[in-house]
């Protein structure tokens, strides 16, 4: 079983080496795939100098979704059995990768999502929602408005899509071979809503999707967070399109 860790990176010269060093590769053929989305710094050169890293560069900036599409195509070309997505700017903790892979092996799911909202909901069950909303430390630094926004959007999406996910707004996920081939052949959007629409399309495809709780990661060097208002409006546009057209 070959595992490829998929890392989209844009101007991540200050974090890409740390991200790759913190990824534990256990299989002899496992590797890290980095796609530099037209960075203006030394992201590509740094990544190419790291062990067990295959790094390429987009000729033009394709955006987060376009880069994710290319990563799945590259994983298919390199015969990956399993992939795990992590951001190149430390927007995710690489130490959570084994937890996601263990869930995939245990359940044989098509997709396993590392879900921050599930982690925070578990804390809320113990401490209560008022305390969670008032305590930044309990939320692991996740902004209150982002947490609430994701809760509201996910509830609406589950109602419209007929799904039961804890969150549609997570970029850390594992995919098995069937989902890799499917993702590589799809033309999902280049916008930040890529992850949300990926999960909607995977749900509609009938893939088995599991979720595992992972703590939010808000490293001060992370710079890939989507503008919250624009992101929310884009998600609502997709929900409206599903209501009106079914896709």
Coordinates of C-alpha atoms in Angstrom, one line a residue:
X1 CA 0.0 0.0 0.0
X2 CA 1.6 3.3 -1.1
X3 CA 0.6 6.4 0.7
X4 CA 1.1 9.9 -0.8
X5 CA 0.7 13.0 1.3
X6 CA -0.7 15.8 -0.9
X7 CA 0.6 19.3 -0.1
X8 CA -0.7 22.4 -1.9
X9 CA 1.7 25.2 -1.3
X10 CA 1.7 28.9 -2.2
X11 CA 4.5 31.2 -0.9
X12 CA 5.3 28.7 1.9
X13 CA 9.1 29.0 2.0
X14 CA 9.0 29.6 5.7
X15 CA 6.9 26.5 6.6
X16 CA 7.2 23.9 3.8
X17 CA 10.4 22.2 5.2
X18 CA 8.8 22.0 8.7
X19 CA 5.6 20.5 7.3
X20 CA 7.5 17.8 5.4
X21 CA 9.8 17.0 8.3
X22 CA 6.8 16.5 10.6
X23 CA 5.1 14.0 8.2
X24 CA 5.9 10.4 9.2
X25 CA 6.2 8.1 6.2
X26 CA 6.1 4.5 7.3
X27 CA 6.0 2.5 4.0
X28 CA 9.1 2.1 1.7
X29 CA 7.3 3.6 -1.3
X30 CA 5.4 6.4 0.6
X31 CA 6.2 9.9 -0.5
X32 CA 5.2 13.6 -0.2
X33 CA 3.8 15.3 -3.2
X34 CA 4.1 19.1 -3.2
X35 CA 2.5 21.3 -5.9
X36 CA 3.8 24.9 -5.7
X37 CA 1.0 27.1 -7.0
X38 CA 3.2 29.7 -8.8
X39 CA 4.9 31.0 -5.6
X40 CA 7.1 34.1 -5.8
X41 CA 9.4 32.8 -3.1
X42 CA 11.6 29.7 -2.8
X43 CA 8.9 27.2 -2.0
X44 CA 9.7 24.9 -4.9
X45 CA 13.4 24.9 -4.5
X46 CA 13.2 24.1 -0.8
X47 CA 10.7 21.3 -1.3
X48 CA 12.8 19.8 -4.1
X49 CA 15.7 19.5 -1.7
X50 CA 13.8 17.5 1.0
X51 CA 14.0 13.7 1.2
X52 CA 11.1 11.7 -0.1
X53 CA 9.5 14.7 -1.6
X54 CA 8.4 15.0 -5.3
X55 CA 7.7 18.7 -6.0
X56 CA 6.4 20.4 -9.1
X57 CA 5.2 23.9 -9.9
X58 CA 2.1 25.2 -11.7
X59 CA 3.1 27.4 -14.6
X60 CA 0.3 29.8 -13.6
X61 CA -1.6 30.2 -10.3
X62 CA -4.5 27.7 -10.4
X63 CA -5.9 28.6 -6.9
X64 CA -6.4 26.2 -4.0
X65 CA -8.9 24.0 -5.9
X66 CA -7.0 23.9 -9.1
X67 CA -3.8 22.9 -7.2
X68 CA -5.8 20.2 -5.3
X69 CA -7.1 18.8 -8.7
X70 CA -3.5 18.6 -9.9
X71 CA -2.4 16.8 -6.7
X72 CA -4.9 14.1 -7.2
X73 CA -3.9 13.6 -10.8
X74 CA -0.3 13.4 -9.8
X75 CA -1.1 10.9 -7.1
X76 CA -2.9 8.7 -9.6
X77 CA 0.1 8.9 -12.0
X78 CA 2.4 7.8 -9.2
X79 CA 0.1 4.9 -8.3
X80 CA -1.0 6.0 -4.8
X81 CA -3.3 3.6 -2.9
X82 CA -4.1 6.2 -0.3
X83 CA -3.7 10.0 -0.1
X84 CA -3.8 12.4 2.7
X85 CA -4.2 16.2 2.2
X86 CA -2.4 18.7 4.4
X87 CA -1.7 22.4 3.8
X88 CA 1.8 23.6 3.2
X89 CA 1.5 26.6 5.5
X90 CA 0.8 24.5 8.7
X91 CA -2.9 25.0 8.5
X92 CA -3.1 21.4 9.6
X93 CA -1.0 19.4 12.1
X94 CA 0.9 16.7 10.3
X95 CA 0.9 14.6 13.5
X96 CA -2.8 13.9 13.0
X97 CA -2.1 12.0 9.7
X98 CA -1.8 8.5 11.4
X99 CA -5.1 9.0 13.2
X100 CA -6.8 9.5 9.8
X101 CA -5.0 6.6 8.1
X102 CA -5.9 4.3 11.0
X103 CA -9.6 5.1 10.6
X104 CA -9.3 4.4 6.9
X105 CA -7.7 1.0 7.5
X106 CA -10.1 0.1 10.2
X107 CA -13.3 1.0 8.3
X108 CA -12.2 0.7 4.7
X109 CA -13.9 4.0 4.0
X110 CA -13.5 5.7 0.7
X111 CA -12.9 9.1 2.3
X112 CA -11.9 10.0 5.9
X113 CA -12.0 13.6 7.0
X114 CA -10.1 15.1 9.9
X115 CA -12.9 17.2 11.4
X116 CA -12.2 20.2 13.6
X117 CA -15.9 20.8 14.4
X118 CA -16.3 17.2 15.7
X119 CA -13.3 17.8 18.0
X120 CA -14.9 21.0 19.3
X121 CA -18.4 19.5 19.6
X122 CA -16.9 16.8 21.8
X123 CA -15.4 19.5 24.1
X124 CA -18.8 21.3 24.1
X125 CA -20.4 18.1 25.4
X126 CA -18.0 18.1 28.3
X127 CA -17.7 21.8 29.0
X128 CA -20.9 23.3 27.5
X129 CA -21.3 25.5 24.5
X130 CA -21.3 28.8 26.4
X131 CA -17.8 28.0 27.8
X132 CA -16.5 26.9 24.5
X133 CA -17.7 30.1 22.8
X134 CA -16.1 32.3 25.5
X135 CA -12.8 30.5 25.8
X136 CA -10.4 30.8 22.8
X137 CA -8.1 28.3 24.4
X138 CA -10.8 25.6 24.4
X139 CA -11.4 26.3 20.7
X140 CA -7.6 25.9 20.1
X141 CA -7.5 29.3 18.6
X142 CA -10.3 28.8 16.1
X143 CA -12.1 32.2 15.8
X144 CA -15.6 32.2 17.3
X145 CA -17.3 33.6 14.2
X146 CA -15.6 30.9 12.0
X147 CA -16.7 28.2 14.3
X148 CA -20.3 29.4 14.4
X149 CA -20.3 30.0 10.6
X150 CA -19.2 26.5 9.9
X151 CA -21.8 25.1 12.3
X152 CA -24.6 27.0 10.5
X153 CA -23.4 26.3 7.0
X154 CA -23.0 22.6 7.7
X155 CA -26.5 22.3 9.2
X156 CA -27.9 23.9 6.1
X157 CA -25.9 21.8 3.8
X158 CA -26.9 18.6 5.6
X159 CA -30.5 19.6 5.3
X160 CA -30.3 20.3 1.6
X161 CA -27.9 17.5 0.6
X162 CA -29.5 14.8 2.7
X163 CA -26.1 14.1 4.4
X164 CA -25.0 13.7 8.0
X165 CA -21.5 15.2 8.2
X166 CA -20.2 17.1 11.2
X167 CA -18.5 19.6 8.9
X168 CA -18.2 20.3 5.2
X169 CA -15.3 22.7 5.7
X170 CA -12.2 20.7 6.3
X171 CA -9.2 20.4 4.1
X172 CA -7.5 17.4 5.8
X173 CA -8.7 14.1 4.4
X174 CA -7.6 10.7 3.3
X175 CA -8.8 9.0 0.1
X176 CA -8.6 5.4 -1.0
X177 CA -7.8 4.3 -4.6
X178 CA -11.4 4.5 -5.8
X179 CA -11.8 8.1 -4.5
X180 CA -8.4 9.1 -5.9
X181 CA -9.3 8.0 -9.4
X182 CA -12.7 9.8 -9.1
X183 CA -11.1 13.0 -7.8
X184 CA -8.4 13.0 -10.5
X185 CA -11.1 12.8 -13.2
X186 CA -13.4 15.5 -11.9
X187 CA -13.2 19.2 -12.6
X188 CA -14.0 20.5 -9.1
X189 CA -13.9 24.3 -8.6
X190 CA -10.6 26.2 -8.2
X191 CA -12.1 28.3 -5.4
X192 CA -11.6 27.9 -1.7
X193 CA -15.0 26.0 -1.6
X194 CA -13.2 23.1 -3.2
X195 CA -13.2 21.0 0.0
X196 CA -16.9 21.6 0.6
X197 CA -17.9 20.7 -2.9
X198 CA -15.6 17.7 -2.9
X199 CA -17.5 16.3 0.0
X200 CA -20.9 17.1 -1.5
X201 CA -19.9 15.3 -4.8
X202 CA -18.4 12.4 -2.9
X203 CA -21.6 12.0 -0.9
X204 CA -23.7 12.2 -4.0
X205 CA -21.3 9.6 -5.6
X206 CA -22.2 7.2 -2.8
X207 CA -18.7 7.0 -1.3
X208 CA -18.4 5.9 2.3
X209 CA -17.3 9.0 4.3
X210 CA -16.0 8.8 7.8
X211 CA -14.9 11.6 10.2
X212 CA -12.4 11.7 13.0
X213 CA -12.0 14.5 15.4
X214 CA -8.8 16.6 15.0
X215 CA -7.9 19.8 16.9
X216 CA -7.9 23.1 15.0
X217 CA -4.4 24.3 14.0
X218 CA -3.9 28.0 13.9
X219 CA -0.2 28.5 13.4
X220 CA 0.6 32.2 13.1
X221 CA 2.4 31.5 9.9
X222 CA -0.6 30.0 8.2
X223 CA -1.9 32.3 5.5
X224 CA -4.4 30.1 3.5
X225 CA -7.6 30.8 5.3
X226 CA -10.4 31.8 3.0
X227 CA -12.0 35.2 3.5
X228 CA -15.0 34.2 5.7
X229 CA -17.7 36.3 4.2
X230 CA -16.8 35.6 0.6
X231 CA -16.4 31.9 1.5
X232 CA -19.8 31.7 3.2
X233 CA -21.5 33.4 0.2
X234 CA -19.9 31.0 -2.2
X235 CA -21.1 28.0 -0.1
X236 CA -24.6 29.5 -0.1
X237 CA -24.5 29.9 -3.9
X238 CA -23.7 26.2 -4.2
X239 CA -26.5 25.3 -1.8
X240 CA -28.9 27.4 -3.9
X241 CA -27.7 25.7 -7.1
X242 CA -28.4 22.3 -5.6
X243 CA -31.9 23.4 -4.6
X244 CA -32.6 24.8 -8.0
X245 CA -30.8 22.4 -10.3
X246 CA -29.8 19.4 -8.2
X247 CA -26.0 19.8 -8.8

